[in-house]
XYZ file of C-alpha atoms in Angstrom:
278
model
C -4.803 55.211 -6.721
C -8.009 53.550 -7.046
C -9.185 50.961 -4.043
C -11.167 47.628 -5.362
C -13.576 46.863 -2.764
C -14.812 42.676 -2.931
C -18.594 42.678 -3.214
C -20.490 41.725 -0.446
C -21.146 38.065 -0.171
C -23.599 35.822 1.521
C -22.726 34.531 4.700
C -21.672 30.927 4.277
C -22.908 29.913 7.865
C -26.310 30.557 7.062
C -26.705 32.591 10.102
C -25.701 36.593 10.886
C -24.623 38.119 14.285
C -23.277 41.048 15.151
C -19.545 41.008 15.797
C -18.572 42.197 19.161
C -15.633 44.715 19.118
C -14.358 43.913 22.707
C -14.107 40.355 22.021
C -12.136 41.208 18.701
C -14.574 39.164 16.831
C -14.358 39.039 12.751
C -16.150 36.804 11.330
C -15.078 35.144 8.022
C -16.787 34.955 4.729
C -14.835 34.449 1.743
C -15.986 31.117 0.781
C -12.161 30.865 -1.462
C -10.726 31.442 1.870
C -12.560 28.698 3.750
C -11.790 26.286 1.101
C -8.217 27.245 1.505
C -8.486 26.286 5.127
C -10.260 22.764 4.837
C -7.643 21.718 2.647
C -4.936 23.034 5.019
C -6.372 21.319 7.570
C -7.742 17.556 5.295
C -9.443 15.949 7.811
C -9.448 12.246 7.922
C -11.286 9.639 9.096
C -11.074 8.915 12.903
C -9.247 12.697 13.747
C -10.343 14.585 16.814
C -10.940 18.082 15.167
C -11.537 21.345 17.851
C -12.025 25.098 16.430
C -11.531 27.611 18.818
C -14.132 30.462 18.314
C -16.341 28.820 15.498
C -17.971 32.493 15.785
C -21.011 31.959 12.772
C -19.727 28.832 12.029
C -17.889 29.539 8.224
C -15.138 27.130 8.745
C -17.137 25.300 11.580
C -19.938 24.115 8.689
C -17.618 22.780 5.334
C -15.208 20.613 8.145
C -18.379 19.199 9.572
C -19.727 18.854 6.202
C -16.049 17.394 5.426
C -15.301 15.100 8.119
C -19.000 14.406 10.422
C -18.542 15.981 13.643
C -16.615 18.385 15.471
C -15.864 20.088 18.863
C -15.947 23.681 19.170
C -15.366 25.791 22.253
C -17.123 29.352 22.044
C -17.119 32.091 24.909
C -19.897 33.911 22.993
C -22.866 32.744 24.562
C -24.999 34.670 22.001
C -23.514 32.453 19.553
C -24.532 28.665 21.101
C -28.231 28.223 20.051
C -27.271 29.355 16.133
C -24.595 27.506 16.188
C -26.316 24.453 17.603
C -29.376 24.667 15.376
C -27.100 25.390 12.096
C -24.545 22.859 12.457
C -27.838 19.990 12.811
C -27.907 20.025 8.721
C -24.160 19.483 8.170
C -22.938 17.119 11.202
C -22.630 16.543 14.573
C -21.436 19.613 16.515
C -20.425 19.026 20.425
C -20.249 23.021 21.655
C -17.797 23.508 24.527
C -18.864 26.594 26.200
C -16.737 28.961 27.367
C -13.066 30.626 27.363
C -10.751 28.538 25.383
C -7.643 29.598 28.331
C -9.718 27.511 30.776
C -9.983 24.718 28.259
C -7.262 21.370 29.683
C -6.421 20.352 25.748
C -4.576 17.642 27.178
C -8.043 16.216 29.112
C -9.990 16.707 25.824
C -7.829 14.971 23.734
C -7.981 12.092 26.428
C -11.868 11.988 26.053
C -11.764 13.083 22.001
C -9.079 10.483 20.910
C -8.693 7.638 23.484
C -6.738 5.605 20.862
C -3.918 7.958 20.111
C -4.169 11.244 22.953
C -4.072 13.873 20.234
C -6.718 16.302 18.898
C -5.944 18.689 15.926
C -6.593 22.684 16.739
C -8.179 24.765 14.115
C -9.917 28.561 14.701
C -9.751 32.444 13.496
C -8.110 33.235 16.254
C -8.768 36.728 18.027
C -6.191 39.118 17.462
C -6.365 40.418 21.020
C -6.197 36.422 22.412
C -4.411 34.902 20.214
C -0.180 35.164 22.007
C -2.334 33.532 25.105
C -4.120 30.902 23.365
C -0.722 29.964 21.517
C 0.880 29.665 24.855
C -1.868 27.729 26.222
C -1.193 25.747 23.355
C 2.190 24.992 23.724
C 1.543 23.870 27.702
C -0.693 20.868 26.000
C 1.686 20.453 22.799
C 2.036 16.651 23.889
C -1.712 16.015 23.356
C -1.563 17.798 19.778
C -1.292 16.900 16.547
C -1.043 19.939 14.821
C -2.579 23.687 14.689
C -4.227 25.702 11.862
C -5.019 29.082 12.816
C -5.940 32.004 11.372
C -3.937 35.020 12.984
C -2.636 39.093 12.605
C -0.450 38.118 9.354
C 2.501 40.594 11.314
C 2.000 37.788 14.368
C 2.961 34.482 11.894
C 5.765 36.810 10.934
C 6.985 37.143 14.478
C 6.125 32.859 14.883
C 8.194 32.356 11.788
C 10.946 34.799 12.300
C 14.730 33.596 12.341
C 17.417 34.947 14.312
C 18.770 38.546 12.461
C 15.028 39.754 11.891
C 13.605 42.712 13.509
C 10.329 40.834 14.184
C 12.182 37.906 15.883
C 11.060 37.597 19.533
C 10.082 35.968 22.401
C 6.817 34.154 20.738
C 9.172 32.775 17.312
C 11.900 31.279 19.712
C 9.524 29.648 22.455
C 7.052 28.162 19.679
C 9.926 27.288 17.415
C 11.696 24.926 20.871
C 8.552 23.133 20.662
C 6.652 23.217 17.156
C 7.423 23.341 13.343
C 6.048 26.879 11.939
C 5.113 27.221 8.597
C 3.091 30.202 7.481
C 0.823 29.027 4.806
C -0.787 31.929 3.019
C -1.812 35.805 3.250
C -5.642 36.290 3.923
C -6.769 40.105 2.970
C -9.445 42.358 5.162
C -11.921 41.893 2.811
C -12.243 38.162 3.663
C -13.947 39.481 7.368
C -16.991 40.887 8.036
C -16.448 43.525 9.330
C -12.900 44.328 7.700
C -10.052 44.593 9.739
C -7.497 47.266 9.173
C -4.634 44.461 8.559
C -3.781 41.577 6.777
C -3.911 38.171 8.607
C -2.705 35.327 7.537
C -3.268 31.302 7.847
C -0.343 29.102 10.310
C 0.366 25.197 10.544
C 2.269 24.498 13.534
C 3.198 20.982 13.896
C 4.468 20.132 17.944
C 7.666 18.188 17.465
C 8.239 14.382 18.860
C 8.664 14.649 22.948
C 12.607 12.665 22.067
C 13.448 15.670 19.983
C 12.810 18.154 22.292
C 16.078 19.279 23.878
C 14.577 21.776 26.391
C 15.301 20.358 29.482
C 12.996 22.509 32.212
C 10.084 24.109 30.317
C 10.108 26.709 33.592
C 14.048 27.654 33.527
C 13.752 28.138 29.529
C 10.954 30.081 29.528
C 12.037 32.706 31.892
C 15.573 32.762 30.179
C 13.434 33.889 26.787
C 11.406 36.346 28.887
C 14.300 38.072 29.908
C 16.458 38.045 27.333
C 13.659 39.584 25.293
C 12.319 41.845 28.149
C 14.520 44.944 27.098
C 15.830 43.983 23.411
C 18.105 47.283 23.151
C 20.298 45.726 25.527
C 23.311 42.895 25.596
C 22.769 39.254 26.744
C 24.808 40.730 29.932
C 22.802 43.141 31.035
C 19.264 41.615 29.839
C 19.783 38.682 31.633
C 21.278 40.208 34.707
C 20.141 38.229 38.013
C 18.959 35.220 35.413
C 22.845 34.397 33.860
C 26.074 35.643 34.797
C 28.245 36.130 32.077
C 30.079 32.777 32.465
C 26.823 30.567 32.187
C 26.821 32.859 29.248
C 29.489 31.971 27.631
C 29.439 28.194 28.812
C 26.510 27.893 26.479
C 28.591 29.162 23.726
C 26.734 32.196 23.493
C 28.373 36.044 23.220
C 28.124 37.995 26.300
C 27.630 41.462 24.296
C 25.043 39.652 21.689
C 21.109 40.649 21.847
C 18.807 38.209 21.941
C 17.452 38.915 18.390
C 20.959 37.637 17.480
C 20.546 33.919 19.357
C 19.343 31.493 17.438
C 16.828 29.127 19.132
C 19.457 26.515 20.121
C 21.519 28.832 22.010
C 18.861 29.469 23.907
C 17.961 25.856 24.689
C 21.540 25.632 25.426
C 21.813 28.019 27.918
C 18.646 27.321 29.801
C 19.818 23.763 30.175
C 23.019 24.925 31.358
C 21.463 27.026 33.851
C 19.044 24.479 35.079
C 21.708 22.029 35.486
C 23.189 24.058 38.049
């Protein structure tokens, strides 16, 4: 079998570093790709648009080009003077330095967006980052509008999963309670410089209306998903021994001997809500 390899191409941000292996860096530069992206995301007037990890600044450039300004956050510190002196030719670039997991998205989108409280999250997520930074996410979902990010394409399978699947976990229930997940396309190696050895794949996740949010304590139903999905071999019984007993089990409507692969997301709502009722 023969292996088509995609011609080099120029690098769109009009800048070149080296990509750092320990901070999982690959740096996009398939300009088809990008495109893809902007029109994902279609900026409008007035939005409060942050990229996490603008890296050279492919997708940083055509939405500044596209919508005027920008805020990125960057932990490379290599990266902040290119970045800074690129971006001066397509808009107005405000560089937040440092690591996005410090970042309070919820005081940003105070000072972004004063009218409305939201800012809309875009980045190429690292792959060795990127179940944190969702997390992190989540803990601000109130202050966002919605997320395009470019991840592992086997980690949108795990955000999208359904109850039944093998890749259905502890990430697809907890950012399914709070968010809409729709995977949007398939992005190939060759799209990185340098390749990765997997596909990723491209994400909107849209955090749902505060009213239709049925979790009751964020806390109780988080560590009810932990440890249901802490040993997934094993029953609802025994995986959430010392959380449940088997009749908060059952008063959730929920199958003693079931694994939590089985569960759809509401059962787990319901049961965390049960148990924080308590």
């Amino acid at each position: 079998m023969s292996t088509f390899t995609e011609p080099a191409k120029p690098n769109p941000s009009g800048f070149s570093a080296e990509a750092k292996k320990h901070l999982g860096q690959n740096f996009l530069h398939d300009r088809s790709v990008i495109d893809k992206i902007v029109q994902a995301i279609d900026p409008k007037p007035g939005d409060a648009i942050v990229e996490i990890g603008p890296g050279q600044g492919a997708l940083t450039f055509p939405l500044l080009r596209r919508h005027g300004a920008i805020t990125a956050i960057e932990f490379d510190r290599d990266l902040h003077a290119p970045l800074q002196a690129a971006a001066r030719e397509h808009g107005t670039l405000h560089l937040i330095e440092g690591d996005v997991l410090g970042v309070d998205f919820s005081a940003l989108a105070t000072a972004l967006a004063p009218a409305d409280g939201q800012i809309r999250l875009a980045g190429n997520l690292p792959y060795n980052l990127s179940s944190p930074i969702l997390f992190h996410a989540l803990d601000h979902a109130a202050a966002i509008r919605d997320m395009h990010f470019m991840l592992q394409k086997e980690v949108v399978e795990r955000m999208a999963a359904g109850p039944g699947s093998k890749v259905y976990g502890r990430l697809s229930v907890m950012l399914q309670a709070y968010c809409m997940v729709t995977p949007l396309f398939v992005v190939p190696p060759g799209a990185f410089r340098p390749a990765p050895k997997v596909d990723s794949a491209v994400v909107r996740l849209v955090p749902r209306a505060a009213d239709t949010i049925e979790v009751g304590d964020r806390r109780v139903f988080a560590n009810v998903v932990r440890a249901g999905f802490g040993q997934r071999r094993k029953t609802l019984r025994n995986a959430l021994n010392g959380v449940a007993d088997v009749a908060a089990i059952e008063a959730a409507g929920l199958r003693a001997d079931a694994r939590a692969e089985q569960v759809e997301v509401a059962g787990f709502v319901r049961l965390a809500n049960f148990l924080a009722s308590g």
